[in-house]
Short mmCIF file of C-alpha atoms in Angstrom, two decimals:
data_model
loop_
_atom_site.label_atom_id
_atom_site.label_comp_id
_atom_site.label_asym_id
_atom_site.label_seq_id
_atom_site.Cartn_x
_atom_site.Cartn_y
_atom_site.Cartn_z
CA UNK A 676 9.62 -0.84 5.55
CA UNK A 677 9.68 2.28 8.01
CA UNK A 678 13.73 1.54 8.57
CA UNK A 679 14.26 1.60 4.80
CA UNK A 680 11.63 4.90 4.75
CA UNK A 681 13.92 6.74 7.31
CA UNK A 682 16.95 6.44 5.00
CA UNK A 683 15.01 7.11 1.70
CA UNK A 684 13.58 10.65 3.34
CA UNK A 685 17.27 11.96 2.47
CA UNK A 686 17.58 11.01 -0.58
CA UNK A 687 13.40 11.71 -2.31
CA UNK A 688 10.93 13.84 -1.79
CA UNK A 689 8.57 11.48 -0.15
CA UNK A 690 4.65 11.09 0.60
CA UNK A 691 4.14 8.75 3.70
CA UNK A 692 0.17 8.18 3.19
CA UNK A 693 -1.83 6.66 5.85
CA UNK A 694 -4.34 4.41 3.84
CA UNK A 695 -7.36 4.47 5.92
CA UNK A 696 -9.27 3.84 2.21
CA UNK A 697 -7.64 0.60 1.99
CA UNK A 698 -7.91 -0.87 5.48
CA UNK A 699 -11.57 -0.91 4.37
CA UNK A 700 -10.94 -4.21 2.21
CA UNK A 701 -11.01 -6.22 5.02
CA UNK A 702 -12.53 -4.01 8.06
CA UNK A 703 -15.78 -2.68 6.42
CA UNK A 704 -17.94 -3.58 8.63
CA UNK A 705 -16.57 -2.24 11.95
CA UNK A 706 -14.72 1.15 11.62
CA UNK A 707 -15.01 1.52 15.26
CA UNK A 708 -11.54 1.63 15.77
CA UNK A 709 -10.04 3.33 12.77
CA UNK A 710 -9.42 6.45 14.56
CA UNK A 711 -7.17 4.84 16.99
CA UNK A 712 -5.27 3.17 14.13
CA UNK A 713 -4.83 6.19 12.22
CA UNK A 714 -3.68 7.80 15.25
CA UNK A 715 -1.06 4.91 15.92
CA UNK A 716 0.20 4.15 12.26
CA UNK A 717 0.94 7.97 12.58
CA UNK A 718 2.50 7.32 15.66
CA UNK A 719 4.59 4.80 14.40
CA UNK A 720 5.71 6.62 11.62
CA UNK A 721 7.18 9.23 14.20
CA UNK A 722 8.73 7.17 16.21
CA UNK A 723 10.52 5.38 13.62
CA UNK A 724 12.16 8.69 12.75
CA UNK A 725 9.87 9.95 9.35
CA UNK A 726 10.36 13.87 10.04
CA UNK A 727 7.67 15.86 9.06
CA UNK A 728 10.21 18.39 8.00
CA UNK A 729 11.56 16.43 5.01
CA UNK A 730 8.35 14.01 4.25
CA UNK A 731 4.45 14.72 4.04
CA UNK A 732 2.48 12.44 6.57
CA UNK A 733 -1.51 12.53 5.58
CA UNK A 734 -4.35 10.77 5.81
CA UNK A 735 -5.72 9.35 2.36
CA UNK A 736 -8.94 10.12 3.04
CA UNK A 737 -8.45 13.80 3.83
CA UNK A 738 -7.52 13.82 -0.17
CA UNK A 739 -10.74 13.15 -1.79
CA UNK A 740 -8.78 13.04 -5.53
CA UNK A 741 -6.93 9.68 -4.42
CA UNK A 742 -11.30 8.67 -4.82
CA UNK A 743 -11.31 10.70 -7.64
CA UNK A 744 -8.60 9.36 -9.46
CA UNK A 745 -9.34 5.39 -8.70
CA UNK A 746 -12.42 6.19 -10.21
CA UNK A 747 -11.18 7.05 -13.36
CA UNK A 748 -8.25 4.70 -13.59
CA UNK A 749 -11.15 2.13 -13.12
CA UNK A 750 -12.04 3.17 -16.08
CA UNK A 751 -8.97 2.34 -17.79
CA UNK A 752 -8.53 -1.57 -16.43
CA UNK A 753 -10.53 -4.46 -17.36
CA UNK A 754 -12.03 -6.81 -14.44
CA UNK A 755 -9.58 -9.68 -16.13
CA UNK A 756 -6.81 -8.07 -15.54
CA UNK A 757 -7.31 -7.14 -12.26
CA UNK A 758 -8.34 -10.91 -11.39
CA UNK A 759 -4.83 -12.29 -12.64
CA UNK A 760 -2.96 -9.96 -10.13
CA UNK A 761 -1.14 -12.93 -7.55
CA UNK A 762 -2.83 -10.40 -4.86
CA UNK A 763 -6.05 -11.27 -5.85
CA UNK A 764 -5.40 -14.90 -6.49
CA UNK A 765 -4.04 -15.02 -3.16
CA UNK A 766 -7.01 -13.97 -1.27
CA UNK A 767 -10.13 -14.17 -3.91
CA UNK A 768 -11.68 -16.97 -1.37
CA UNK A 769 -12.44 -15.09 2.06
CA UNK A 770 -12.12 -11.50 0.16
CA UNK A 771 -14.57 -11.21 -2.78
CA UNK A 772 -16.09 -7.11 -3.51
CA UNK A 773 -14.89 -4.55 -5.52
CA UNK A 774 -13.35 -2.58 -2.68
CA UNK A 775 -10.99 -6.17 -3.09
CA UNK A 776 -10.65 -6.38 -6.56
CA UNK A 777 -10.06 -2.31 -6.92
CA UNK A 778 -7.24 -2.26 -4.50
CA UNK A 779 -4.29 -2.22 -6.49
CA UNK A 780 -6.39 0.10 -8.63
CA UNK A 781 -6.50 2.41 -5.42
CA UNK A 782 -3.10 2.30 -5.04
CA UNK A 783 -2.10 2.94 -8.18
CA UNK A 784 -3.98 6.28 -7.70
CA UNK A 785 -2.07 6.75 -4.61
CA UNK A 786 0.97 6.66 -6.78
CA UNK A 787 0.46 8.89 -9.24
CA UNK A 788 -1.35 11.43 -8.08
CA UNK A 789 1.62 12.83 -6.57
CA UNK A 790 4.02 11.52 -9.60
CA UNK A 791 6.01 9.37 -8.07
CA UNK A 792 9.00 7.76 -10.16
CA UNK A 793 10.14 5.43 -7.54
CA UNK A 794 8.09 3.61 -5.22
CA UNK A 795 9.41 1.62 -2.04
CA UNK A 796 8.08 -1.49 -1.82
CA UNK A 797 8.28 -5.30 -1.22
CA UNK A 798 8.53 -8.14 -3.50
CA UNK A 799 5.21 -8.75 -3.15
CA UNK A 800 3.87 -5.45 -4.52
CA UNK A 801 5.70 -5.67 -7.59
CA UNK A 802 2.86 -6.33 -9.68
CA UNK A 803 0.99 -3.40 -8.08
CA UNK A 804 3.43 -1.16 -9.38
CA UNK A 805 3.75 -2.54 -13.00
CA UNK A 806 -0.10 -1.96 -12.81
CA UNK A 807 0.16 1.94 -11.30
CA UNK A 808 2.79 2.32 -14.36
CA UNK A 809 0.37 0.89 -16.60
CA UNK A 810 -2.26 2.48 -15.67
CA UNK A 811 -0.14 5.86 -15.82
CA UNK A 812 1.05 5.08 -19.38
CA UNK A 813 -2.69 4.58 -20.42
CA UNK A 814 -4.17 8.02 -18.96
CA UNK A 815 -0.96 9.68 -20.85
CA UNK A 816 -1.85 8.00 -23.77
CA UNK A 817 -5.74 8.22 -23.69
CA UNK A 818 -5.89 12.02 -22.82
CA UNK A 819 -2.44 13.78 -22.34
CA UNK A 820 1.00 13.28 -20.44
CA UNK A 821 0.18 13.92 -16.75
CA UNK A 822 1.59 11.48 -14.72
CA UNK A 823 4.74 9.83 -13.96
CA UNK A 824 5.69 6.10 -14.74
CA UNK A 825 6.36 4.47 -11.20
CA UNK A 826 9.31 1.86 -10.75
CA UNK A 827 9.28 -0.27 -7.71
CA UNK A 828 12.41 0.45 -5.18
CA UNK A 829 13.04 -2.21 -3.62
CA UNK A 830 15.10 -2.58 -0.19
CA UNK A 831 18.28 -4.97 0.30
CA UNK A 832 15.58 -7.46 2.02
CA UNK A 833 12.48 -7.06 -0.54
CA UNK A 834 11.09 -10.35 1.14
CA UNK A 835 10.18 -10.96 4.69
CA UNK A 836 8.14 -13.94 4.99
CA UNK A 837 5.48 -13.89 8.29
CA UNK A 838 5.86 -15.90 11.04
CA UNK A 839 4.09 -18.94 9.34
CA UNK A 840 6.42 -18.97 6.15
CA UNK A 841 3.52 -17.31 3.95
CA UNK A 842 3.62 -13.78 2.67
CA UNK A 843 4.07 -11.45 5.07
CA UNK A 844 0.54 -9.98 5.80
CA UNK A 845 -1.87 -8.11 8.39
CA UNK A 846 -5.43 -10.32 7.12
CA UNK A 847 -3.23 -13.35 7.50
CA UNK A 848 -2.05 -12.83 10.89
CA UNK A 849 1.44 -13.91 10.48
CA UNK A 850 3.01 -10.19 11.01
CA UNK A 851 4.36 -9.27 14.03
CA UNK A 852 3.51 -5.37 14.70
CA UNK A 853 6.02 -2.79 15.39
CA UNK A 854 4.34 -1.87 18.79
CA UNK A 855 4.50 -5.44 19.96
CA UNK A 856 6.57 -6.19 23.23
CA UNK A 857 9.68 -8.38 23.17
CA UNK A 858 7.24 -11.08 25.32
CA UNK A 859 4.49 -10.80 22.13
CA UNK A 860 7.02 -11.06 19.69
CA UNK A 861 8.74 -14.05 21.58
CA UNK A 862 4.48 -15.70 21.86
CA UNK A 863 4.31 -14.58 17.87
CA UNK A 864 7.49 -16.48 16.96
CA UNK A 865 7.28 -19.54 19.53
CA UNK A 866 3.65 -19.99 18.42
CA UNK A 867 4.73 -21.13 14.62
#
């Protein structure tokens, strides 16, 4: 994702958001070290090669509206819907609040509260975009046109699968992160 990020910064004006909001799905209960990986993602971004010359790199938490908006694009969903995302169906038996459930609706606020037409993505989040357009469409439609309709942009690989063949993901273990040594990585792979 950050190798296809450091192309895109050319070519869009981009917003590289560090979703501290969201890490909460899974890591409510100890925020103890949050700090450290805000400080790191941030770090990672750098080193990667985002420039903060061409791309804003923020915290979303430092933008209370991202709040602001979920709250009223909850609003605009029904619980249904939001329960037949593949996300959700995914991980509905060892994740199961709102702060779950409302995700995508999070992110969809993430989205369009700085218009974005094109969003880069995986496979994966697909649906989470066709929900941040949806949700765009029926704000338009319910008050007036403010927001953009978001289309996924996918990379040449909009796949990777983790290291156990499932969906790449962090709160299944199966990623391998970018500050891992060659020796982790090797342990990571070998251990599948």
């Amino acid at each position: 994702a950050l190798r296809n990020w450091v192309k895109l910064q050319d070519q869009y004006q981009m917003y590289c958001c560090i979703v501290d909001w969201h890490s909460l799905t899974a890591e409510f209960e100890d925020t103890s070290g949050l700090k450290e990986k805000i400080f790191q993602m941030a770090c990672d971004f750098l080193a990667a090669g985002l420039d903060p010359d061409k791309v804003a790199i923020f915290i979303q938490s430092e933008v209370k509206e991202h709040a602001e908006l979920h709250l009223i694009f909850s609003m605009l969903i029904t619980v249904p819907t939001l329960t037949r995302l593949p996300t959700y169906q995914e991980k509905k038996d060892t994740l199961d609040s709102y702060g779950f459930l409302g995700y995508p609706v999070l992110q969809a606020a993430d989205i369009c509260l700085y218009n974005a037409n094109k969003v880069p993505v995986g496979k994966d989040q697909e649906k989470h975009i066709w929900l941040a357009n949806d949700l765009s469409k029926r704000f338009n439609a319910t008050y007036k046109k403010v927001f953009a309709e978001p289309e996924a942009l996918f990379t040449e690989i909009p796949l990777i699968l983790g290291s156990d063949n499932r969906k790449m993901s962090k709160s299944y273990g199966n990623h391998i992160p970018i500050e891992a040594t060659d020796k982790q990585t090797e342990k990571i792979l070998r251990g599948y």
